[in-house]
XYZ file of C-alpha atoms in Angstrom:
292
model
C 0.005 0.011 0.004
C 2.999 2.324 0.460
C 2.952 4.862 -2.415
C 5.490 3.519 -4.911
C 7.253 6.778 -5.701
C 7.566 7.476 -1.960
C 8.890 3.956 -1.505
C 11.588 4.595 -4.153
C 12.568 7.837 -2.418
C 12.566 6.173 1.016
C 14.795 3.349 -0.215
C 17.249 5.715 -1.928
C 17.334 7.936 1.178
C 17.865 4.958 3.510
C 20.737 3.615 1.381
C 22.068 7.059 0.298
C 22.553 5.459 -3.106
C 20.434 5.348 -6.271
C 22.343 2.229 -7.340
C 21.499 0.359 -4.136
C 17.876 1.473 -4.376
C 17.570 0.138 -7.923
C 18.999 -3.218 -6.869
C 16.814 -3.523 -3.769
C 13.642 -2.578 -5.690
C 14.585 -4.571 -8.825
C 14.179 -1.559 -11.128
C 16.713 0.312 -13.268
C 18.721 3.223 -11.927
C 17.152 5.592 -14.537
C 13.751 4.523 -13.159
C 14.857 5.465 -9.649
C 16.027 8.854 -10.926
C 12.730 9.370 -12.785
C 10.617 8.696 -9.688
C 12.798 11.024 -7.591
C 12.558 13.753 -10.202
C 8.746 13.434 -10.287
C 8.576 13.953 -6.505
C 11.017 16.908 -6.744
C 8.900 18.507 -9.468
C 5.695 17.934 -7.534
C 7.159 19.423 -4.351
C 9.214 22.104 -6.060
C 12.399 21.311 -4.184
C 15.646 19.362 -4.549
C 15.852 16.233 -2.413
C 19.416 14.982 -2.994
C 22.878 16.462 -3.550
C 25.371 14.321 -5.461
C 28.862 13.763 -4.010
C 30.912 11.751 -6.457
C 29.244 8.361 -6.732
C 27.235 8.889 -3.542
C 24.290 11.125 -2.687
C 23.347 13.141 0.370
C 19.931 14.346 1.489
C 19.193 18.072 1.257
C 17.314 19.714 4.126
C 14.083 19.160 2.191
C 15.082 15.568 1.626
C 15.634 15.017 5.332
C 12.186 16.393 6.148
C 10.536 14.224 3.493
C 12.462 11.171 4.698
C 11.105 11.685 8.254
C 7.516 11.873 6.968
C 7.985 8.980 4.534
C 9.148 6.828 7.466
C 6.039 7.793 9.417
C 3.765 7.009 6.460
C 5.438 3.651 5.877
C 4.957 2.746 9.525
C 1.284 3.780 9.448
C 0.653 1.482 6.467
C 2.510 -1.324 8.220
C 0.521 -0.753 11.409
C -2.714 -0.924 9.420
C -1.815 -4.193 7.754
C -0.783 -5.917 10.972
C -3.707 -4.588 13.005
C -6.023 -6.184 10.480
C -3.979 -9.400 10.209
C -3.933 -10.035 13.969
C -7.713 -9.914 14.370
C -8.875 -13.212 15.908
C -5.277 -14.498 16.143
C -3.564 -15.433 19.398
C 0.200 -15.723 19.528
C 2.126 -16.757 22.655
C 5.560 -18.166 23.327
C 9.248 -17.279 23.296
C 11.582 -16.637 20.373
C 15.366 -16.619 20.850
C 17.145 -14.653 18.129
C 20.881 -14.513 17.590
C 22.226 -11.523 15.649
C 25.619 -10.341 14.611
C 26.716 -7.123 16.270
C 25.890 -4.537 13.602
C 22.447 -5.998 12.973
C 21.649 -6.201 16.682
C 22.780 -2.677 17.415
C 21.585 -0.658 14.408
C 18.776 -2.532 12.658
C 16.909 -4.867 15.018
C 15.901 -2.585 17.925
C 13.221 -0.734 15.932
C 11.887 -3.995 14.468
C 11.744 -5.726 17.838
C 9.997 -2.771 19.484
C 7.358 -2.761 16.792
C 6.970 -6.559 16.946
C 6.472 -6.376 20.723
C 3.787 -3.716 20.257
C 1.786 -6.187 18.153
C 2.593 -9.446 19.898
C 2.947 -8.662 23.614
C 2.554 -12.354 24.595
C 5.606 -13.376 22.562
C 8.782 -12.948 24.582
C 11.902 -12.121 22.607
C 15.457 -12.842 23.758
C 18.193 -11.318 21.642
C 21.713 -12.777 21.823
C 24.500 -10.792 20.191
C 27.752 -12.307 18.874
C 29.747 -12.254 15.690
C 28.629 -14.314 12.691
C 30.826 -17.306 13.511
C 29.437 -17.722 17.032
C 25.814 -17.164 15.920
C 26.170 -20.033 13.467
C 27.493 -22.293 16.251
C 24.632 -21.349 18.602
C 22.047 -22.229 15.952
C 23.774 -25.530 15.199
C 23.649 -26.358 18.937
C 19.948 -25.441 19.140
C 20.564 -22.587 21.588
C 18.761 -20.015 19.386
C 15.713 -20.316 17.124
C 17.082 -18.280 14.203
C 20.001 -16.027 13.460
C 20.628 -12.897 11.472
C 24.191 -12.650 10.195
C 26.554 -10.490 8.165
C 28.916 -13.219 7.005
C 29.407 -14.593 3.525
C 30.204 -18.235 4.310
C 27.231 -20.607 4.143
C 26.849 -24.058 5.650
C 24.844 -27.068 4.499
C 23.456 -27.304 8.048
C 21.204 -24.247 7.523
C 18.752 -22.500 5.228
C 19.428 -18.855 4.347
C 16.988 -16.070 3.482
C 17.823 -12.510 2.513
C 16.975 -10.080 5.332
C 18.260 -6.713 4.120
C 20.624 -5.217 1.514
C 23.731 -3.449 2.738
C 26.953 -1.876 1.542
C 30.337 -1.613 3.221
C 32.031 1.752 2.597
C 35.386 3.337 3.351
C 34.701 5.847 6.118
C 36.573 8.769 7.697
C 35.853 11.797 9.840
C 34.119 14.565 7.856
C 37.123 16.916 7.952
C 39.695 14.287 6.965
C 42.236 15.644 4.471
C 41.156 13.014 1.928
C 37.419 13.299 2.636
C 36.461 14.741 -0.751
C 38.944 12.859 -2.928
C 38.255 9.707 -4.966
C 40.928 7.131 -4.152
C 42.253 4.240 -6.179
C 42.589 0.763 -4.710
C 46.380 1.123 -4.565
C 45.953 4.179 -2.328
C 44.786 1.793 0.425
C 48.422 0.857 1.001
C 49.130 4.456 2.067
C 46.277 4.696 4.607
C 46.138 3.986 8.323
C 43.227 1.564 8.713
C 41.083 0.210 11.536
C 39.444 -3.190 11.111
C 37.022 -5.434 12.985
C 38.151 -8.586 14.776
C 38.554 -11.922 13.010
C 35.251 -13.838 13.055
C 33.346 -10.681 12.179
C 31.088 -11.102 9.134
C 31.959 -7.552 8.019
C 35.670 -8.359 8.226
C 35.125 -11.496 6.121
C 33.394 -9.514 3.382
C 36.054 -6.841 3.268
C 38.844 -9.403 3.140
C 37.225 -11.390 0.348
C 36.383 -8.378 -1.831
C 39.866 -6.915 -1.508
C 41.383 -10.307 -2.318
C 39.312 -10.437 -5.531
C 41.052 -7.204 -6.535
C 44.513 -8.578 -5.730
C 44.904 -6.854 -2.349
C 45.903 -8.966 0.657
C 44.512 -7.385 3.792
C 47.642 -8.504 5.674
C 49.719 -6.118 3.519
C 47.673 -3.052 4.548
C 48.659 -0.780 7.417
C 46.317 -1.992 10.140
C 46.679 0.340 13.127
C 44.243 -1.525 15.345
C 41.458 -4.162 15.435
C 38.373 -3.206 17.447
C 35.453 -5.381 18.494
C 32.518 -3.245 17.350
C 31.456 -0.709 14.721
C 30.632 1.751 17.514
C 34.196 1.699 18.874
C 35.589 2.082 15.349
C 33.343 5.095 14.640
C 34.414 6.825 17.827
C 38.070 6.106 17.057
C 37.731 7.652 13.588
C 36.337 10.865 15.055
C 39.592 11.370 16.944
C 42.128 10.295 14.314
C 43.054 10.457 10.622
C 42.552 6.706 10.256
C 39.918 5.244 7.964
C 37.811 2.100 8.228
C 35.455 -0.033 6.147
C 32.046 0.086 7.820
C 28.525 -1.005 7.002
C 26.540 1.994 5.762
C 23.776 0.827 8.098
C 26.004 1.717 11.056
C 26.847 5.296 9.985
C 23.573 6.734 8.677
C 23.194 9.114 11.622
C 26.794 10.259 11.344
C 26.402 10.914 7.616
C 23.265 12.936 8.201
C 24.954 14.864 11.030
C 28.093 15.358 8.922
C 30.520 13.934 11.489
C 31.650 11.013 9.300
C 31.853 10.806 5.509
C 32.173 8.159 2.798
C 35.470 8.177 0.894
C 34.939 6.967 -2.687
C 37.182 4.278 -4.137
C 37.123 4.312 -7.939
C 35.680 1.182 -9.559
C 35.284 -0.646 -6.286
C 32.346 -1.378 -4.000
C 31.482 -3.959 -1.355
C 27.809 -4.939 -1.601
C 26.155 -7.660 0.440
C 22.941 -8.869 2.024
C 22.278 -9.560 5.684
C 20.778 -13.063 5.958
C 18.435 -14.955 8.190
C 20.052 -18.246 9.102
C 17.511 -20.971 9.891
C 17.447 -24.654 10.857
C 16.931 -26.938 7.873
C 13.372 -28.042 7.155
C 9.967 -26.632 8.028
C 10.015 -23.694 10.451
C 7.916 -23.220 13.576
C 4.870 -20.957 13.418
C 6.709 -18.483 15.655
C 9.610 -18.213 13.236
C 7.204 -17.924 10.269
C 5.337 -15.135 12.024
C 8.573 -13.187 12.674
C 9.713 -13.656 9.087
C 6.383 -12.408 7.781
C 6.577 -9.431 10.103
C 9.920 -8.262 8.778
C 8.812 -8.937 5.213
C 10.981 -11.928 4.397
C-alpha cells in the first residue's frame, strides 16, 4: 500500500545510493532517478545532492524522509492490526544476531513486533557471525541474522536486508572529498574489525578479488565493534570499512563521511540463518513481520 514513488525515495534515502535502491527494488537506476525527479517537481524542491558516486539528502530531503518513514509505519501498522484480528500468539523466540544488525537494525523492528505481539517474549543474543552459526547448530537459538558470507549445508538462508560496506573517515579528513584508487589503500592507516566478524570477512574477500591482501595493509588496530571504530575515527586520521547501516546518523549529522574508491564497492545482504526443514509458526510469524 505504500505509495510507490515514496517507497523509491525512502529506499534511496535509507541507502544514500540510487544504485543500491535500484537493486533492492529490482528496477533500473534511470527509473529510480525518474521517480525522484517526479517527486522533486511535484514538491518544487531538490531532495538529493550528489557527491561523487554517492548522494546526500538536502534539508528538504531530510524532512521528506522523516515523513515517509512515518507514512510507511502507518501502512505497516494498518496491515498488521487487520492481520492479527482473531489471532492469538504466545511463546518465546530466541534470536541470535551479529553485532551490527543487533545494534543498528533490530531494535526498531523488535520494538514494533512487541507492540503487536505482547505475549511473545523475545530474547536477543549478540555475537559475531561465527558464534551465531554455532549457537544455531547447537539449538541454543531459534534463528540467526548474520553479516557473514560463508554458508553451511546445516542451515537454510533467506535474505533479510541489503547493505553496503564503505570506506569511512571523519568529515574533515584531508582526503574526505577525494576519490581514491585501490592502490591508495596501501598508504592509509586503517582500523578493522576482529577476526570472526562477518563484516571483516566480506572486506577481506572483496579486496582479495582485486589482488589486495589485507595483511599487507597498514592496520593500526582491530576493534570489536562498529561503535568503537566510529568513535576512534572521530579522533584520528585513520579510515575504516564500515557497513553503511552503522553510519547513517553520522552521515546525516556530517561527522563522518564516505570516501569513494574508484571502480570498487562492497555490496552484500544480511541473511536470516535458519534450521533446515519446516520452520515453527513463531519463526514464520517473525519472518512475515519483517517482510521476508
